XYZ file of C-alpha atoms in Angstrom:
660
model
C 98.515 103.733 140.753
C 100.506 104.170 137.329
C 99.954 106.984 134.995
C 100.400 106.070 131.337
C 100.582 108.255 128.281
C 101.073 105.704 125.344
C 97.452 105.757 123.823
C 98.660 106.848 120.523
C 101.739 104.518 120.606
C 99.192 101.619 120.961
C 96.871 103.244 118.275
C 99.649 102.906 115.690
C 100.262 99.179 116.277
C 98.688 98.320 113.076
C 99.676 97.544 109.340
C 97.924 96.935 106.439
C 98.251 93.596 104.789
C 97.041 94.854 101.328
C 98.314 98.353 99.564
C 98.840 99.356 95.920
C 100.268 102.422 94.306
C 98.550 102.109 91.077
C 94.876 102.664 90.023
C 92.022 104.250 88.399
C 89.784 107.078 89.302
C 85.902 107.043 88.589
C 83.439 109.704 88.129
C 80.157 109.955 86.634
C 78.212 113.005 84.971
C 74.607 113.635 83.888
C 73.168 115.028 80.450
C 69.863 115.808 79.756
C 68.839 114.406 76.359
C 65.035 115.398 75.843
C 62.191 115.127 77.853
C 62.119 112.701 80.576
C 65.452 111.030 79.185
C 68.828 111.192 80.319
C 72.364 109.995 79.730
C 74.761 109.075 82.725
C 78.351 109.025 81.804
C 80.795 106.918 83.430
C 84.727 108.125 83.342
C 87.476 106.086 84.120
C 91.173 107.896 84.153
C 93.689 104.883 84.047
C 97.117 105.415 85.173
C 99.705 104.029 83.390
C 101.053 101.604 82.896
C 97.793 99.900 83.484
C 95.010 99.313 81.193
C 91.363 98.131 81.651
C 89.539 95.048 79.880
C 86.554 96.255 77.872
C 82.833 94.859 78.626
C 83.559 91.524 76.721
C 81.758 89.325 77.172
C 84.636 86.455 77.530
C 84.701 82.912 78.196
C 85.089 81.305 81.509
C 88.695 81.668 81.883
C 89.172 84.799 79.995
C 89.957 88.354 81.505
C 87.402 90.154 83.888
C 85.208 92.034 81.533
C 84.280 95.700 82.674
C 80.652 95.376 83.624
C 77.951 97.199 85.429
C 75.335 96.096 88.006
C 72.245 98.763 88.681
C 70.065 98.746 91.465
C 66.511 99.031 91.179
C 65.434 102.121 92.327
C 61.933 104.447 92.434
C 61.173 106.882 89.644
C 63.656 105.709 87.326
C 63.410 103.120 84.318
C 66.973 101.654 82.495
C 66.738 102.288 78.701
C 68.804 99.460 77.186
C 72.234 98.415 78.440
C 75.314 100.233 78.968
C 77.601 100.955 76.301
C 81.336 102.267 75.763
C 81.813 105.593 74.292
C 85.523 104.812 73.274
C 86.885 102.198 71.041
C 89.340 99.777 72.835
C 92.664 98.502 71.829
C 92.016 95.039 70.048
C 94.721 92.140 70.307
C 95.402 88.602 70.495
C 96.309 87.345 73.760
C 98.212 84.264 73.631
C 97.664 84.013 77.756
C 94.191 83.570 77.396
C 94.071 82.108 73.991
C 91.692 84.500 72.372
C 91.030 87.971 71.150
C 90.819 90.456 73.950
C 89.915 94.512 74.240
C 91.248 96.704 76.612
C 91.202 100.603 77.368
C 94.599 102.723 78.085
C 94.460 105.924 79.763
C 90.962 106.526 80.198
C 87.547 104.943 79.141
C 83.971 106.218 78.957
C 80.529 104.275 79.149
C 77.163 105.476 79.044
C 73.754 104.302 80.290
C 70.392 105.767 79.376
C 67.721 106.041 81.679
C 63.910 107.736 81.786
C 62.490 109.323 84.662
C 59.052 108.635 85.843
C 59.219 111.256 88.640
C 60.641 114.574 89.271
C 64.013 113.017 90.228
C 65.563 109.786 91.173
C 69.012 108.293 92.108
C 70.770 105.749 90.012
C 72.902 103.544 92.290
C 74.984 100.407 91.742
C 78.682 99.086 91.272
C 80.961 98.783 88.135
C 83.594 95.878 88.126
C 86.776 95.938 86.466
C 90.357 94.430 86.384
C 93.567 96.717 85.907
C 96.427 94.702 84.054
C 99.802 95.948 82.739
C 102.175 93.690 80.373
C 103.434 91.861 83.196
C 100.994 91.402 85.749
C 97.455 92.109 86.899
C 95.634 93.423 89.984
C 92.702 91.523 91.358
C 89.256 92.465 90.079
C 87.740 95.700 91.865
C 84.562 97.325 92.324
C 83.373 100.937 92.191
C 80.048 102.234 93.788
C 78.201 104.865 92.717
C 75.127 106.746 93.571
C 74.106 109.259 91.015
C 71.341 112.032 91.309
C 69.166 112.616 88.123
C 66.351 115.104 87.443
C 66.043 118.195 89.190
C 69.356 120.173 89.520
C 71.219 117.286 88.524
C 71.806 118.191 85.019
C 75.665 118.284 84.102
C 76.601 117.751 87.634
C 79.475 115.103 88.269
C 79.456 113.102 91.238
C 82.032 112.848 93.777
C 85.111 111.135 92.260
C 86.327 107.836 93.507
C 89.964 107.412 93.600
C 90.972 103.932 93.417
C 94.633 104.700 93.671
C 94.804 102.324 96.597
C 92.571 99.440 95.500
C 91.403 96.762 98.244
C 91.770 93.313 96.940
C 89.164 90.764 96.142
C 88.702 88.682 99.197
C 89.595 91.113 101.725
C 86.047 92.696 101.834
C 84.646 89.761 104.169
C 87.728 90.436 106.186
C 87.115 94.154 106.577
C 83.274 93.419 107.586
C 84.632 90.854 110.179
C 86.808 93.519 111.939
C 84.079 96.073 112.017
C 81.730 93.381 113.806
C 84.410 92.709 116.054
C 85.104 96.203 116.786
C 81.611 96.745 117.270
C 81.669 93.890 120.006
C 84.520 95.339 121.646
C 82.858 98.776 122.160
C 80.007 97.136 123.883
C 82.197 95.024 125.743
C 83.956 98.372 127.123
C 80.847 99.498 128.437
C 80.531 96.513 130.863
C 83.553 97.579 132.633
C 84.072 99.318 136.136
C 85.423 102.871 134.379
C 82.605 103.239 132.300
C 79.415 101.560 133.192
C 78.257 103.843 136.191
C 79.016 106.751 134.170
C 76.273 105.795 131.739
C 73.423 106.898 134.182
C 75.444 109.688 135.818
C 76.225 111.632 132.488
C 72.695 111.170 131.179
C 71.224 112.358 134.318
C 73.891 115.413 134.386
C 72.460 116.426 130.885
C 68.908 116.004 131.392
C 68.838 118.095 135.035
C 71.258 121.147 133.680
C 69.188 121.400 130.548
C 66.202 123.750 130.336
C 64.006 121.492 128.266
C 63.826 117.687 127.582
C 64.393 118.241 123.906
C 67.382 120.393 124.733
C 68.959 117.702 126.987
C 68.455 115.112 124.314
C 70.199 117.339 121.891
C 73.235 117.854 124.336
C 73.411 114.091 125.070
C 73.477 113.367 121.187
C 76.069 115.688 120.877
C 77.882 114.062 123.490
C 77.890 110.908 121.907
C 79.136 112.521 118.625
C 81.825 113.941 120.458
C 82.809 110.780 121.821
C 82.966 108.966 118.267
C 85.167 112.070 117.001
C 87.739 111.794 119.899
C 88.417 108.286 119.319
C 88.016 108.331 115.223
C 89.847 111.519 114.236
C 93.142 110.941 115.823
C 93.789 107.857 114.093
C 92.459 109.325 110.811
C 94.738 112.417 111.089
C 97.790 110.148 111.839
C 97.225 108.306 108.720
C 96.105 111.313 106.441
C 99.218 113.267 107.762
C 101.700 110.372 106.819
C 100.188 110.146 103.496
C 100.203 113.716 102.450
C 103.820 114.114 103.935
C 105.562 111.149 101.931
C 102.809 109.440 100.020
C 101.960 105.784 100.075
C 105.214 104.117 100.149
C 106.200 106.474 103.064
C 102.917 105.545 105.096
C 103.496 101.933 104.236
C 107.015 101.802 105.338
C 106.047 103.348 108.793
C 103.639 101.005 109.338
C 105.491 98.099 108.165
C 108.207 99.204 110.659
C 105.764 99.596 113.260
C 104.398 95.892 112.405
C 107.631 94.029 111.891
C 110.565 95.694 113.677
C 111.402 94.114 116.925
C 111.553 97.343 118.957
C 108.033 98.224 118.781
C 106.811 94.955 118.510
C 108.386 94.498 122.216
C 107.290 97.706 123.351
C 103.747 96.746 122.441
C 104.047 93.314 123.764
C 105.094 95.221 127.168
C 102.293 97.509 127.150
C 99.802 94.651 126.764
C 101.319 92.602 129.648
C 100.859 95.868 131.881
C 97.554 96.540 130.604
C 96.567 93.013 131.524
C 98.165 93.247 135.015
C 95.972 96.369 135.534
C 92.697 94.502 134.412
C 93.797 91.738 136.593
C 93.909 94.018 139.800
C 97.597 94.472 140.065
C 97.190 98.349 139.899
C 95.272 101.230 138.359
C 96.382 103.135 134.885
C 95.467 106.435 135.102
C 96.295 109.502 132.873
C 97.626 112.417 134.667
C 95.194 114.035 137.196
C 96.121 117.659 135.972
C 94.821 116.677 132.761
C 91.806 114.973 133.882
C 90.875 117.905 136.318
C 91.418 120.183 133.756
C 88.955 118.766 131.022
C 86.481 118.006 134.057
C 86.523 121.911 134.967
C 85.763 122.901 131.374
C 82.980 120.539 131.195
C 81.052 123.117 133.717
C 80.894 125.558 130.601
C 77.579 126.017 128.960
C 76.948 125.071 125.233
C 78.487 122.560 123.043
C 81.928 123.630 124.442
C 80.943 122.061 127.562
C 79.468 118.964 126.238
C 82.769 118.365 124.365
C 84.771 118.720 127.528
C 82.258 116.353 129.376
C 82.987 114.033 126.602
C 86.784 114.734 126.761
C 86.432 113.641 130.501
C 84.960 110.635 129.871
C 87.530 109.290 127.269
C 90.246 110.248 129.833
C 88.593 108.760 132.939
C 87.975 105.491 131.110
C 91.333 105.448 129.675
C 92.566 102.446 131.952
C 89.665 100.473 130.633
C 89.258 101.314 127.197
C 93.100 102.059 126.576
C 93.745 98.504 125.884
C 90.576 97.580 124.009
C 91.639 100.577 121.727
C 94.794 98.928 121.071
C 93.287 95.465 120.461
C 90.634 97.066 118.011
C 93.677 98.485 115.793
C 95.591 95.507 116.085
C 92.561 93.647 114.347
C 93.024 95.931 111.359
C 96.224 94.572 110.376
C 94.732 92.724 107.570
C 92.948 95.639 105.788
C 93.801 98.796 104.002
C 94.774 101.755 105.076
C 91.315 103.030 105.746
C 90.389 100.330 107.818
C 91.608 101.260 111.122
C 89.401 104.449 110.552
C 86.434 102.127 109.852
C 86.975 99.874 112.839
C 87.648 102.577 115.265
C 84.424 104.254 114.246
C 82.445 101.289 114.526
C 84.124 100.725 117.830
C 83.247 104.347 119.468
C 79.692 104.463 117.693
C 78.937 101.264 119.858
C 80.714 102.899 122.889
C 78.824 106.034 122.753
C 75.105 104.444 121.352
C 74.038 103.728 125.244
C 74.622 107.580 126.319
C 72.445 108.640 123.280
C 69.762 105.748 123.644
C 69.275 106.559 127.525
C 69.135 110.191 126.787
C 66.222 109.898 124.179
C 64.789 107.046 126.312
C 64.844 108.135 130.200
C 63.104 105.025 131.098
C 65.848 102.805 129.856
C 67.805 104.071 132.876
C 65.437 102.153 135.293
C 66.187 99.090 133.577
C 70.041 99.201 133.361
C 71.689 96.655 135.909
C 73.144 97.769 138.932
C 76.954 98.452 139.515
C 78.335 95.699 141.314
C 81.229 92.707 141.603
C 80.057 91.465 138.116
C 81.610 94.530 136.388
C 84.975 93.614 138.167
C 84.483 90.355 136.652
C 84.376 91.737 133.027
C 87.316 93.685 133.387
C 89.252 90.431 134.756
C 88.095 88.239 131.771
C 89.216 91.236 129.412
C 92.562 90.956 131.335
C 92.938 87.176 130.423
C 92.027 88.035 126.835
C 94.804 91.038 126.753
C 97.239 88.291 127.860
C 96.555 86.189 125.102
C 96.382 88.892 122.425
C 99.629 90.734 123.391
C 101.745 87.580 122.680
C 101.067 88.198 119.011
C 103.294 91.030 119.068
C 106.177 88.987 120.626
C 105.553 86.236 118.111
C 105.746 88.396 115.046
C 109.119 89.685 116.448
C 110.200 86.300 116.771
C 109.289 85.048 113.412
C 110.571 88.230 111.389
C 113.963 87.858 113.369
C 114.220 84.114 113.636
C 114.954 84.016 117.526
C 113.295 80.788 118.084
C 111.959 81.785 121.689
C 108.165 81.271 120.843
C 107.585 78.495 118.493
C 104.271 77.192 117.865
C 103.915 74.562 120.713
C 105.144 77.334 123.500
C 102.615 79.891 122.018
C 99.886 77.208 122.254
C 101.148 76.134 125.834
C 100.454 79.665 126.924
C 97.203 80.042 125.504
C 95.976 76.674 126.843
C 97.191 77.777 130.411
C 95.653 81.406 129.991
C 91.952 80.085 129.014
C 92.201 77.155 131.537
C 92.786 79.816 134.273
C 90.214 82.042 132.638
C 87.616 78.925 132.908
C 88.281 78.354 136.444
C 88.136 82.103 137.292
C 84.403 81.952 135.563
C 83.754 78.870 137.961
C 84.846 80.876 141.015
C 87.918 78.705 141.634
C 90.602 81.609 141.140
C 89.739 85.053 142.542
C 91.255 88.440 142.766
C 91.423 90.900 145.370
C 88.636 93.116 143.487
C 86.278 90.373 143.308
C 82.968 89.969 145.482
C 82.600 86.850 147.363
C 80.698 84.448 145.255
C 78.511 82.253 146.952
C 77.203 80.271 143.600
C 77.846 80.019 140.042
C 75.426 81.963 137.906
C 73.827 80.237 134.797
C 75.794 82.961 132.482
C 79.167 82.272 134.045
C 78.719 78.344 133.620
C 77.773 78.836 130.046
C 80.860 81.122 129.778
C 83.035 78.577 131.447
C 81.742 75.763 129.243
C 82.710 77.515 126.325
C 86.325 78.530 127.432
C 87.055 74.813 128.432
C 85.883 73.638 124.866
C 88.282 76.054 123.145
C 91.116 74.475 125.344
C 89.883 71.242 124.328
C 90.144 72.415 120.864
C 93.564 73.635 121.297
C 95.454 70.684 123.173
C 95.365 68.406 119.774
C 97.716 71.394 118.584
C 100.654 70.393 120.837
C 101.052 67.412 118.899
C 100.586 68.590 115.213
C 96.943 69.400 114.820
C 96.817 72.214 112.346
C 94.161 73.997 114.226
C 92.799 75.753 110.933
C 90.333 77.992 113.059
C 93.178 79.840 114.579
C 95.514 79.574 111.548
C 96.019 83.350 111.354
C 96.890 83.834 114.752
C 99.151 81.036 115.633
C 103.001 81.044 114.840
C 103.389 78.629 111.547
C 103.220 75.112 111.970
C 106.714 74.708 110.593
C 108.195 76.159 113.843
C 106.774 73.198 115.916
C 109.546 71.116 117.085
C 107.144 68.152 118.040
C 104.699 66.552 115.921
C 103.007 62.966 116.776
C 103.667 61.528 113.528
C 104.703 63.897 110.941
C 101.673 63.540 109.051
C 97.973 64.536 108.904
C 94.859 63.753 107.330
C 95.299 61.958 104.028
C 99.006 61.848 104.393
C 99.485 65.519 104.742
C 103.115 66.314 105.995
C 102.706 68.690 109.070
C 106.142 69.421 109.752
C 108.327 71.580 107.572
C 111.359 69.541 108.332
C 109.948 66.289 107.044
C 111.164 67.089 103.377
C 115.045 67.642 103.441
C 115.982 71.027 101.680
C 119.073 71.059 99.474
C 121.818 73.044 101.232
C 122.465 75.144 98.114
C 119.151 76.679 98.315
C 119.304 80.153 99.411
C 117.840 81.028 102.821
C 116.529 77.472 103.121
C 118.625 77.315 106.573
C 116.268 79.580 108.217
C 112.984 79.511 105.995
C 110.734 76.638 105.060
C 107.466 76.062 103.493
C 104.415 74.889 105.191
C 103.110 71.282 104.982
C 106.369 70.286 104.217
C 106.613 71.217 100.806
C 109.540 71.458 99.076
C 110.544 74.960 97.539
C 112.759 77.860 97.032
C 113.149 81.200 98.678
C 115.079 83.039 95.758
C 113.464 83.954 92.486
C 116.156 83.441 90.242
C 116.985 80.142 91.480
C 113.459 78.740 91.403
C 112.803 80.147 87.794
C 116.018 78.070 86.557
C 114.860 75.078 88.694
C 111.205 75.387 87.203
C 112.795 75.453 83.640
C 114.847 72.364 84.307
C 111.779 70.651 85.381
C 109.535 72.050 82.870
C 106.898 73.206 85.397
C 105.387 76.538 85.896
C 106.868 78.581 88.973
C 104.083 79.465 91.807
C 105.525 82.672 93.559
C 103.997 83.011 96.610
C 104.487 86.790 98.140
C 104.132 86.330 101.851
C 104.929 87.504 105.265
C 105.734 86.204 108.728
C 103.240 88.724 110.185
C 100.638 88.241 107.818
C 97.388 86.768 109.287
C 95.851 86.038 105.689
C 98.966 84.201 104.668
C 98.537 81.705 107.737
C 94.724 81.238 106.976
C 95.311 80.557 103.050
C 98.087 78.051 103.969
C 96.243 76.472 106.681
C 92.632 76.597 105.105
C 93.586 76.293 101.409
C 96.878 74.974 100.857
C 96.189 71.998 103.138
C 93.747 70.826 100.822
C 94.747 67.382 99.378
C 93.840 68.538 96.012
C 95.923 71.482 96.434
C 98.794 69.851 97.585
C 99.001 67.344 94.935
C 99.093 70.076 92.214
C 101.498 72.202 94.441
C 103.988 69.131 95.200
C 103.852 67.017 91.630
C 103.136 70.280 89.147
C 104.785 73.353 90.263
C 107.857 74.778 91.617
C 107.111 77.292 94.342
C 109.038 80.232 95.406
C 108.192 81.949 98.870
C 109.021 85.595 98.909
C 108.864 86.979 102.518
C 108.527 90.835 102.715
C 108.921 91.433 106.229
C 111.904 89.000 106.740
C 114.699 91.202 108.701
C 117.634 88.998 108.110
C 120.953 90.805 106.763
C 122.043 89.034 103.618
C 125.693 88.683 102.532
C 126.957 91.652 100.828
C 127.033 90.051 97.393
C 123.031 89.974 97.737
C 122.640 93.605 98.652
C 120.629 95.684 95.987
C 121.773 99.208 95.277
C 118.912 101.414 94.246
C 119.513 104.255 91.721
C 119.478 106.879 94.273
C 122.541 105.250 95.930
C 120.275 103.581 98.816
C 121.396 99.909 99.646
C 118.790 97.340 100.559
C 120.253 95.012 102.847
C 117.459 92.584 104.256
C 115.814 89.841 102.583
C 112.279 91.493 103.114
C 113.097 94.867 101.771
C 114.552 93.188 98.852
C 111.865 90.978 97.916
C 109.274 93.972 98.416
C 110.879 95.891 95.932
C 111.290 93.124 93.505
C 107.628 91.943 93.707
C 106.579 95.595 93.558
C 108.851 96.325 90.302
C 108.575 93.215 88.765
C 104.869 92.024 89.258
C 103.133 95.334 90.330
C 101.946 93.812 93.677
C 102.623 94.797 97.498
C 99.904 93.122 99.152
C 100.332 89.835 101.160
C 99.456 87.445 99.982
C 99.725 87.414 96.305
C 100.322 84.003 94.290
C 101.506 84.813 90.641
C 102.137 81.682 88.337
C 104.928 82.583 85.915
C 106.244 81.021 82.780
C 109.650 79.752 81.719
C 110.372 83.327 80.725
C 109.531 84.523 84.230
C 106.312 86.318 83.173
C 102.781 85.701 84.700
C 100.717 83.343 83.046
C 97.287 84.644 85.000
C 96.081 87.422 86.788
C 97.671 87.804 90.057
C 95.360 85.935 92.935
C 94.987 87.460 96.283
C 93.499 86.088 99.656
C 90.826 83.985 98.916
C 89.694 80.945 100.983
C 87.783 79.253 98.311
C 89.479 76.004 97.843
C 87.675 74.883 94.416
C 88.853 78.465 93.173
C 92.248 77.970 94.003
C 92.362 74.448 92.673
C 90.704 76.104 89.215
C 93.677 78.579 89.448
C 96.288 76.159 89.609
C 94.992 73.855 86.984
C 94.408 76.971 84.466
C 98.018 77.917 85.233
C 99.098 74.421 84.070
C 97.222 74.545 81.124
C 98.435 78.148 80.117
C 101.953 77.079 80.944
C 101.254 74.037 78.314
C 99.938 75.918 75.870
C 102.752 78.706 76.070
C 105.307 75.869 75.592
C 103.612 74.277 72.844
C-alpha cells in the first residue's frame, strides 16, 4: 500500500494554449426615457494601443465590424437598430483597400427598447475586433443580460473584463473539454473506490436526518461540498498566481510546468504509478491519519458534519479519482486560464450528481447494479488508458529538448501494444489478480473490445507514415518519424520532414523542420530577407512543440492539397517555436531593458511575437509584407480548410496590392 500526496502537483499539469494581455472592458447601463421606453447603453473601455472597428458595414474582406445580436425575450420590443454614440476615427486603409472607422480609448452604443410588461431582460452578444497599428486580435464576443424595468433604471450590469480574450475557434475546444470532463466524472463513479459509497452515504443521510426533507437537503449539500472540494483548489491556484504576479507570471508558471523537462518527467512517472495502481500492483491511499480525522469530524451535526463527510469521500476515493482528476486537467491544455476551473467544475458535478439524485429519489438505490468484479474491470480499463495518456508528458519533454527518444513510430508502437492488450483484457484473455473469474464474455465487453481493436487497426498504418488526422493533436509530429513507406501521401503530399533538403545556412534548421516536407525558416529576419528576394509574402507560424491545436492545424488543414500548393508556391514560411528549450549561441541572446538575458529559442520567440505582433497564442498565423508589417488580421486555431485557403489567397492579394 503506497501513500501518495501529489494531487495538487498533478492538478497543476496544464498550460493554456491561448493568452493575451491586452483587451477591452464592456459594461451596460439602463436609462428610462418616458413611459415604457428605455435606452440601453453599452460602453467599451479600450486599453491602448488597441482600437476597435465601428459598426460598418464592410465588404467581404474588410475589417470585422462591431455588431450586436439580440435574443428574443418576453415583455420587450426593440425600437430600431443599435447606434453609436461616439464618432469614430475615419481613415483610408491601404491594407483593406477601403475607408474604415474605428474607436480608440472608448466606445458607446445605444439600443432603444419598449416594455410590454413590468420588467424584462435584454440578452445577446456583441461581436468586435481589436487591432493596433501592427496586428489584430481574432474577433471576440461579449455576452450580456441586462435587466430592464422595475428597479433596473440607472443600474449598470456586471462588467465583463476581456483582458484575456479567448480566441476564435477555441470555443468548440472548450466545450469538447467540458464534455470529456463530464464523461470522466461518470467514469470515476464506476470505480471500486467510489461506487459502493453511493448507496452507503445516501442511506446514512436518510437515516440520521429527522425528516425526509431534511435528509434530502443534507444530501444536496453533500453534493455541493464535493463540487467545491474539487473546484476551489484549482481556482485558488490560478487566482493567487494572477494576483501575485499578473498574467505574465501566471503564464510563465504554467508554461514552465507544461514544457520543462523536470515537471514533465515527474508527471510521467506519477501517471505510470497511477496506472500500475489501477492495474492492481498496489493501492495508493492518503495518510490514514488525515482520512480518520476527517471521518471522525463527519459525525458532527449540521452542515459541518456534511462537509467532512464529503471530504472523507474525496480522500478515500483518491486512489481512483486522483489519476482521473489529473487527466481532466491535462485536457485543459488547449484552453484559456479559466478552462481548468470550468472542466473541473463539470467533472465534479458529474461525480456528485448520483449522490444528490439518489437522495431525492431513494427508489433509485434499488435499481443500482450490485458491486462486484465489474468494478475492478472498469478500474483496470482506466489503468490502460492512463498508461497511454501518461506518454504525452514524456513526448512533450522529448520534443522541446530534442532528445529523440520518443519519436512518432515509437509512440505509436506503444499505443498499439497498450490498446491491443486492453482488447485482450476485455475478451478475458488477460487477467489481473483482483479480477473475478470470467466464464463468458458479455455483449458489452465484446462491443468494447471491437471498438478497441478497431482503434488499433486505425493506428497501424501510422507506422508507415499515414497521417492519422484523428490523433494529430496527441501524437508527436510526423517529421519525427524515421521510416515512411514511400515519402509521399495522397495527392503527392510529402509526409517526411526530411524529404526536402534544408539549406545548412538557415538558423536552427539542424534541429527544427516544417510539416509535410515544406521548406522554410525558423528565424524571422532570415525569412523576411528571403521573402523580399523572392517577392512573396511571409507566413509567420507562431507555434509550439507541446501545442495540441498546432498539430491539429498542421495535419487537418495544412495537409489539404490546396493549402499545400499555396504554401509551397506563393509563400515563404517561418515557424517560431515558443516553447523550444534549445540554448542558442551567445550572439543570438537577447538582453532585456532590466538586464535579464533570454538564452533559449522559445523565450526569444515568445518575446518577439508578443512585442512585434501582439500575440501570445498558439497557433497564430500572421501574413506580413516586405516591410515586415501584417497584411491581414492574425488568424488563430480554426479547422475550416476553405477559410484558411481564403486567408492565404487574401494575403497574396493584399501583398500584391501593397507592392503595386
